[in-house]
Tab-separated table of C-alpha atoms and ligand atoms in Angstrom:
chain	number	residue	atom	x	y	z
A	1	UNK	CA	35.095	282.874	58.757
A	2	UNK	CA	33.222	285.200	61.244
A	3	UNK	CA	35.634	287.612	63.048
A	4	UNK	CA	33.410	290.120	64.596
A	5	UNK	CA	29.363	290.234	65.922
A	6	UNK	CA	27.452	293.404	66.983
A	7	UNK	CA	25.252	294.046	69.742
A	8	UNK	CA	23.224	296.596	71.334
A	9	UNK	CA	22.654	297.340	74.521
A	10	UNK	CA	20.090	300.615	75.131
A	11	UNK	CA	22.152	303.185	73.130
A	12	UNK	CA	25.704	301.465	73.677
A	13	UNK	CA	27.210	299.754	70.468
A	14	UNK	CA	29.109	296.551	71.447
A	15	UNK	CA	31.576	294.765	68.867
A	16	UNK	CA	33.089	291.491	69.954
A	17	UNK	CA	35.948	291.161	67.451
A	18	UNK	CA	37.845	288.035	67.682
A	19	UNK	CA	41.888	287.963	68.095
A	20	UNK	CA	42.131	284.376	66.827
A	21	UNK	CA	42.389	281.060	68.624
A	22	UNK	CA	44.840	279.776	71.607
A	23	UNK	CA	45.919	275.935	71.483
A	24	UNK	CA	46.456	274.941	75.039
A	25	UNK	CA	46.820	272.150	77.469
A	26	UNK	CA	43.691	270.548	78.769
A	27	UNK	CA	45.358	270.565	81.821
A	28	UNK	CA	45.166	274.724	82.226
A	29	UNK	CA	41.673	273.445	82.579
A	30	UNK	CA	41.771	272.974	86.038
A	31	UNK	CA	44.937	271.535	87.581
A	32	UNK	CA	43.380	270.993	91.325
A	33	UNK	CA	41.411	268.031	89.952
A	34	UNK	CA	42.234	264.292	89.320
A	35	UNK	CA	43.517	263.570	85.593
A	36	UNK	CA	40.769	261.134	85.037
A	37	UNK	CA	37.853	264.208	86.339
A	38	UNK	CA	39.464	266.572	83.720
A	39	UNK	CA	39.184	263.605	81.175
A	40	UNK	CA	35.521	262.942	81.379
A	41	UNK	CA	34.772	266.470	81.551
A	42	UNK	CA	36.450	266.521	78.192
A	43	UNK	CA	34.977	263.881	77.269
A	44	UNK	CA	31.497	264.949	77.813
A	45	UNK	CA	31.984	268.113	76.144
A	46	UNK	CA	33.833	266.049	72.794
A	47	UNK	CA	36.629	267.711	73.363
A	48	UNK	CA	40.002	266.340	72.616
A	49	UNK	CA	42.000	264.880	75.463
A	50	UNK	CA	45.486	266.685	75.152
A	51	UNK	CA	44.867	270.245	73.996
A	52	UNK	CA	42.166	272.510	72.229
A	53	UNK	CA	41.523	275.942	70.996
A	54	UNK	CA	40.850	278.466	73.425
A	55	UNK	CA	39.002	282.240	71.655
A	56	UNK	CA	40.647	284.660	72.656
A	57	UNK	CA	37.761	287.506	72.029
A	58	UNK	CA	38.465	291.132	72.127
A	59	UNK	CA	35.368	294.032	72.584
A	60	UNK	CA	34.852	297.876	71.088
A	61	UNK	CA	32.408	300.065	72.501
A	62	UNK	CA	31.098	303.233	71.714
A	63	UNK	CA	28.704	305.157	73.388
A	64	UNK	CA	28.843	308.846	74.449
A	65	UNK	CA	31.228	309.745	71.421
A	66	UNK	CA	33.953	307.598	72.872
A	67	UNK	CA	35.407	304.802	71.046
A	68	UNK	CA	36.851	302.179	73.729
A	69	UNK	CA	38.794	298.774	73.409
A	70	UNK	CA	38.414	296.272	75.321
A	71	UNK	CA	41.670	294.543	75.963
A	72	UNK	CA	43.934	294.033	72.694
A	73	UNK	CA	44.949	290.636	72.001
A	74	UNK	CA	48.190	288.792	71.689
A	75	UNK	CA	49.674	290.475	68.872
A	76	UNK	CA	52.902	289.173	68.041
A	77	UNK	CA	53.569	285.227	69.068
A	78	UNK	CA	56.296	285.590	71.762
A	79	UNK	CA	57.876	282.128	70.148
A	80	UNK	CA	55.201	280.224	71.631
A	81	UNK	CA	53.574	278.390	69.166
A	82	UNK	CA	50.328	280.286	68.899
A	83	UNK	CA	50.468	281.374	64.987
A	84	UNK	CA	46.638	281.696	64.729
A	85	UNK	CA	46.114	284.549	67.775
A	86	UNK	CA	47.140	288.525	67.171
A	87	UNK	CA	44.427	289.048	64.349
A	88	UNK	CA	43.001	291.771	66.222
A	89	UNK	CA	44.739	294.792	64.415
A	90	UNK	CA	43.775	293.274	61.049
A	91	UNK	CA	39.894	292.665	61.894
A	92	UNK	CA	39.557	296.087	63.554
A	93	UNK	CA	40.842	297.714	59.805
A	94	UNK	CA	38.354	295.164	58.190
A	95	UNK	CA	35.175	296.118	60.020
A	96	UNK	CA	36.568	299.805	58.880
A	97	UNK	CA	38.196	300.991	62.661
A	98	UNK	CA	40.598	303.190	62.323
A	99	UNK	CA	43.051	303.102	65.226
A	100	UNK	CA	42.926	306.967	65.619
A	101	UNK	CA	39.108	306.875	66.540
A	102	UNK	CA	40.028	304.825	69.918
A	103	UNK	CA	39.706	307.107	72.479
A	104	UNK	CA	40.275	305.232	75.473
A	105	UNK	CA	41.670	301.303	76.314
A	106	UNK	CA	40.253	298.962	78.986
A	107	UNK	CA	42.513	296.445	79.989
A	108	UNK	CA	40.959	293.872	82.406
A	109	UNK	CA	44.572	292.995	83.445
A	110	UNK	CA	48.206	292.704	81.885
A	111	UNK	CA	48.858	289.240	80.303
A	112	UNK	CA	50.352	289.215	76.680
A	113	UNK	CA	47.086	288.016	75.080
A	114	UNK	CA	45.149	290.753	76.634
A	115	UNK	CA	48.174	293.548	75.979
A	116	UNK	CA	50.315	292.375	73.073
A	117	UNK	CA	48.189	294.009	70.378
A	118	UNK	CA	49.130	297.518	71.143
A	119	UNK	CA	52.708	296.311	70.827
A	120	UNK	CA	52.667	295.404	67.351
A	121	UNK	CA	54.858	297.211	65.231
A	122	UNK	CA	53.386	300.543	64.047
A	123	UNK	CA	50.685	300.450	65.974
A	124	UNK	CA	51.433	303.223	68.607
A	125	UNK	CA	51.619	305.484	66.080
A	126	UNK	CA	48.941	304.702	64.746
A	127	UNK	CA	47.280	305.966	68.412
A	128	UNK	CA	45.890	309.014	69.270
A	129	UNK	CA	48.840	310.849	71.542
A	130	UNK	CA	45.701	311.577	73.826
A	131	UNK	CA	44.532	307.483	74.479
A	132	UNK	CA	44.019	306.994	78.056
A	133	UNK	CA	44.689	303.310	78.961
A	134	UNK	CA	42.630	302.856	82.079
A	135	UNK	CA	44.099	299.810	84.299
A	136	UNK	CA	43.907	298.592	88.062
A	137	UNK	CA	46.491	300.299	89.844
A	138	UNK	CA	46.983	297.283	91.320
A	139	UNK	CA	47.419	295.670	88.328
A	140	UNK	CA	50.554	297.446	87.314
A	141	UNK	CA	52.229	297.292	90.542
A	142	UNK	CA	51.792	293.392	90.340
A	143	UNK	CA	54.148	293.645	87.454
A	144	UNK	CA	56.878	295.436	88.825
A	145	UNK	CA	57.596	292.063	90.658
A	146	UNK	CA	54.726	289.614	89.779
A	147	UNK	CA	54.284	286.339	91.648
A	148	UNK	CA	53.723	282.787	89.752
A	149	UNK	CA	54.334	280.535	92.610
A	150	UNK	CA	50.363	279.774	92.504
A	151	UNK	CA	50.082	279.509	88.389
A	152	UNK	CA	50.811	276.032	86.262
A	153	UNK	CA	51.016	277.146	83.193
A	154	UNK	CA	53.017	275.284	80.171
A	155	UNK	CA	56.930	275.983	79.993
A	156	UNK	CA	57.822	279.502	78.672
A	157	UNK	CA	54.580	281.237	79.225
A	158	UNK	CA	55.526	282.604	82.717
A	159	UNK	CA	58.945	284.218	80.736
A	160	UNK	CA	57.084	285.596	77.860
A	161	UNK	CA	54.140	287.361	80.309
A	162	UNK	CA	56.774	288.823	82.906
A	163	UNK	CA	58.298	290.159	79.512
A	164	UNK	CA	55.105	291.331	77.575
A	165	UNK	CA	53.887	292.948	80.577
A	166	UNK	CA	56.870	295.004	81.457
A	167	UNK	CA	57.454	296.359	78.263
A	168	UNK	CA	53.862	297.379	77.733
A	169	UNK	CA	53.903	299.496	81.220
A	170	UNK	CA	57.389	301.134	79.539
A	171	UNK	CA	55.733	301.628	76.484
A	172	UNK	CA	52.694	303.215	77.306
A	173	UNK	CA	53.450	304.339	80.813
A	174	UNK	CA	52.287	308.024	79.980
A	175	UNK	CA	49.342	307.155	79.374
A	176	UNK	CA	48.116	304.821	81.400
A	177	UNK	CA	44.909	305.971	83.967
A	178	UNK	CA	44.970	304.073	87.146
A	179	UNK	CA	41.684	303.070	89.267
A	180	UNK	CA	41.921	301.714	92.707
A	181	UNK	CA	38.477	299.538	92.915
A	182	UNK	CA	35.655	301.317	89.820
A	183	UNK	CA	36.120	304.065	87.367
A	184	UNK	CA	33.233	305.252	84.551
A	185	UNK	CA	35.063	305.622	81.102
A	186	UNK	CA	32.166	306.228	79.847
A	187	UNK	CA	28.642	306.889	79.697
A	188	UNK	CA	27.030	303.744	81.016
A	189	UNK	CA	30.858	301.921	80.612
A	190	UNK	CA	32.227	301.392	84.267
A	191	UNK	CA	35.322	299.281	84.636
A	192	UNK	CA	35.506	297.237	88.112
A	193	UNK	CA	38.830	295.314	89.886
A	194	UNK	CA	38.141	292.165	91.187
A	195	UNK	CA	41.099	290.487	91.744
A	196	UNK	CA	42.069	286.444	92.056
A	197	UNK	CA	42.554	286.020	88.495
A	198	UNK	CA	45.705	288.732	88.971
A	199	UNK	CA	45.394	291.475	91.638
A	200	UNK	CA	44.302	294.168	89.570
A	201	UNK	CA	41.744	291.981	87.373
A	202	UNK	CA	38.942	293.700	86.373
A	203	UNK	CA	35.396	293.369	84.472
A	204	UNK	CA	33.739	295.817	82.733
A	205	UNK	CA	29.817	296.330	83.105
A	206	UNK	CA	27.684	298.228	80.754
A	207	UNK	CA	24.655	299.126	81.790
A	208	UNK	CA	21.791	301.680	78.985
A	209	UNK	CA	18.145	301.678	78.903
A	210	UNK	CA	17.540	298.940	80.799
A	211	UNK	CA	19.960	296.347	79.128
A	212	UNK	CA	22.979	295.563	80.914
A	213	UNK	CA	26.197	293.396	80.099
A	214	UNK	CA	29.583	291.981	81.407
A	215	UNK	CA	32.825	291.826	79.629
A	216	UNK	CA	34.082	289.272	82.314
A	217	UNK	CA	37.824	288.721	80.746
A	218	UNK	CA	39.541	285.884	82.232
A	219	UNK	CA	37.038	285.691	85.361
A	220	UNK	CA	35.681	282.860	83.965
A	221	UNK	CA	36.447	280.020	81.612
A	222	UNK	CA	34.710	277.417	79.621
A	223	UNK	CA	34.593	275.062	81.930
A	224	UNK	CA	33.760	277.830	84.452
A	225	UNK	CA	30.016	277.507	84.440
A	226	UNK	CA	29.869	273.362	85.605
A	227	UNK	CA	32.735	273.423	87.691
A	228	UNK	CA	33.858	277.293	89.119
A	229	UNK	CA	36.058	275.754	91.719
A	230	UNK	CA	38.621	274.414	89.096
A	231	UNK	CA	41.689	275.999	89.263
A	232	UNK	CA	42.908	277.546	86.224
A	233	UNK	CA	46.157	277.602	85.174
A	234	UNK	CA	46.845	281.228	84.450
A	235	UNK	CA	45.442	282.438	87.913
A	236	UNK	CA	48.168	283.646	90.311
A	237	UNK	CA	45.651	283.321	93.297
A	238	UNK	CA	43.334	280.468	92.055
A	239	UNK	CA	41.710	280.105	95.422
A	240	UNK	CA	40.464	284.184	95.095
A	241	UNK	CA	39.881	283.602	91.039
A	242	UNK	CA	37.150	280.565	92.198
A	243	UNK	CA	35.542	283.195	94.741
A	244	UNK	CA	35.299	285.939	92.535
A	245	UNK	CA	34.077	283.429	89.810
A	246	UNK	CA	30.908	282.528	92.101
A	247	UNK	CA	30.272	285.719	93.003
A	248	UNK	CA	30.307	287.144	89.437
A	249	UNK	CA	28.447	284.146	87.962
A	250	UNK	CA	25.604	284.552	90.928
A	251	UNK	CA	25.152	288.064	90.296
A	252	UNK	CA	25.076	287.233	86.545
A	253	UNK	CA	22.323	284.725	87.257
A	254	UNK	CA	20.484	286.885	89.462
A	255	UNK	CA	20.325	290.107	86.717
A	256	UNK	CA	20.001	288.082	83.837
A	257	UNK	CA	22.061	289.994	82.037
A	258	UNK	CA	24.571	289.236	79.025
A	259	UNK	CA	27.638	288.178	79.376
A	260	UNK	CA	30.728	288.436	77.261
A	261	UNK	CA	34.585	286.917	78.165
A	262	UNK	CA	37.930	286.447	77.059
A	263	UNK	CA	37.917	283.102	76.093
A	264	UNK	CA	34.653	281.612	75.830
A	265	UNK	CA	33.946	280.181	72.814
A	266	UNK	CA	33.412	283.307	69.833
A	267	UNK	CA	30.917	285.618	69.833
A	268	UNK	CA	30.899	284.649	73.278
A	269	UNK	CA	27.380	286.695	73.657
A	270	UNK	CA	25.557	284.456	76.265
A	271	UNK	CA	23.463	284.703	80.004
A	272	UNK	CA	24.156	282.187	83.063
A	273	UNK	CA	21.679	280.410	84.849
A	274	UNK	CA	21.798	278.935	88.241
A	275	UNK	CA	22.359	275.191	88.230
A	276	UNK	CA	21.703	273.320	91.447
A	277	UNK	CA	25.656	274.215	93.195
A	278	UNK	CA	27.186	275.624	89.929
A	279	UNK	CA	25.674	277.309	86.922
A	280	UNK	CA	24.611	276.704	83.346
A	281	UNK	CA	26.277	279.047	80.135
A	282	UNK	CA	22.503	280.082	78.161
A	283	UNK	CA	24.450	281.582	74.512
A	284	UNK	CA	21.937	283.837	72.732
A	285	UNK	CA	20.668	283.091	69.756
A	286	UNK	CA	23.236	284.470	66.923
A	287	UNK	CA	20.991	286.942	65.481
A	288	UNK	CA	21.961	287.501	61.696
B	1	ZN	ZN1	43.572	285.628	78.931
């Protein structure tokens, strides 16, 4: 089973390394629209009615002598029935990563599948004592008291992310690096808040020799590209997550360049194209 695929872009080596796989509801899909919308959708795409498997894709990059995660998957299952997610840890050692060469951690915001891997048992110690963990600022002050009035998520997921999240900012509180809007980690690496999907969300763009790409985390969705005003149901402003979604997919569209997220289907390596209102998701060609 493939876990991990490389790419280059100018002198910046990209691994998307894959966490594992997220059964949810269809209806996290987009719960502004009718029932019988979401169903053809589903339908069209021969996927099954009730529930399917959501990636859950994680990203190293190295370039100036820095080693940097992208986000760190779920790690442990917070008792939610997701036993095939928090692989993360395990693939890293298998494409021969040691933990101590990470230098620095982007998070692109503070939900469990997207923190939980650094909170596996032994892992922290595994860490260098130096790791800078560069977040939103916004991001963590959205967890002090976050708001899920806005979300529809299924039963015990609000719980287990208020809990995930809090105990990550304990755990690693001395080391987190806060941004307000954009901050460079990195040669080429800049990490930028956009908001709507939480208030700190962010994207990373990396941009060497020519080549650019997007880590887009949770800005967009499968279903993203044919239909970015569906609401999904992890967004705590869904109305902001749709604007930010158009924006990012036009600019996308308009560079050309690649485009990796969260939970698009693995490798997730692919460029958008404008399609008459909404857009069209171009993968690459896998190149092996
Ligand atoms: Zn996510």
């Amino acid at each position: 089973m493939p876990s991990r695929y490389a790419v280059r872009i100018g002198k910046i080596d990209v691994l998307v390394v894959s966490d594992g796989v997220l059964p949810l509801p269809t209806k996290m899909l987009g719960h502004n629209v009718e029932p019988a919308v979401r169903a053809t959708w589903l339908n069209n795409m021969f996927l099954p009615p009730d529930a399917f498997d959501w990636s859950l894709n994680a990203v190293l990059v190295r370039s100036g002598g820095q080693t940097i995660l992208i986000d760190a998957g779920l790690g442990l299952d917070p008792n939610l029935n997701l036993p095939r997610a928090g692989q993360l840890v395990r693939r890293l050692q298998a494409a021969g990563i040691d933990l101590a060469s990470v230098t620095d951690v982007v998070l692109t915001h503070m939900h469990m599948d997207h923190v939980g891997g650094l909170l596996v048992d032994g892992v922290k110690e595994r860490l260098r004592p130096d790791l800078k963990i560069h977040v939103a600022a916004a991001e963590v002050k959205f967890w002090e008291a976050p708001d899920f009035t806005h979300v529809n998520m299924p039963q015990g997921f609000p719980d287990a992310l208020r809990t995930v999240a809090k105990r990550f900012a304990q755990e690693y509180r001395g080391q987190l690096r806060l941004f307000d809007e954009e901050h460079k980690v990195a040669p080429g690496v800049i990490v930028q808040r956009t908001g709507g999907h939480t208030p700190g969300h962010s994207v990373v763009r990396l941009a060497s020799g020519g080549d650019r790409l997007t880590f887009a985390g949770d800005a967009v969705f499968t279903v993203g590209f044919e239909h970015p005003d569906w609401h999904n149901g992890f967004e705590h402003d869904p109305e902001e997550a749709a604007r930010v979604r158009v924006r990012l997919l036009g600019d996308l569209a308009a560079t050309g360049e690649q485009l990796i997220a969260t939970h698009l289907p693995f490798p997730s390596v692919g460029r958008v194209a404008v399609d008459g209102n909404a857009f069209r998701w171009v993968p690459v060609f896998w190149d092996y």
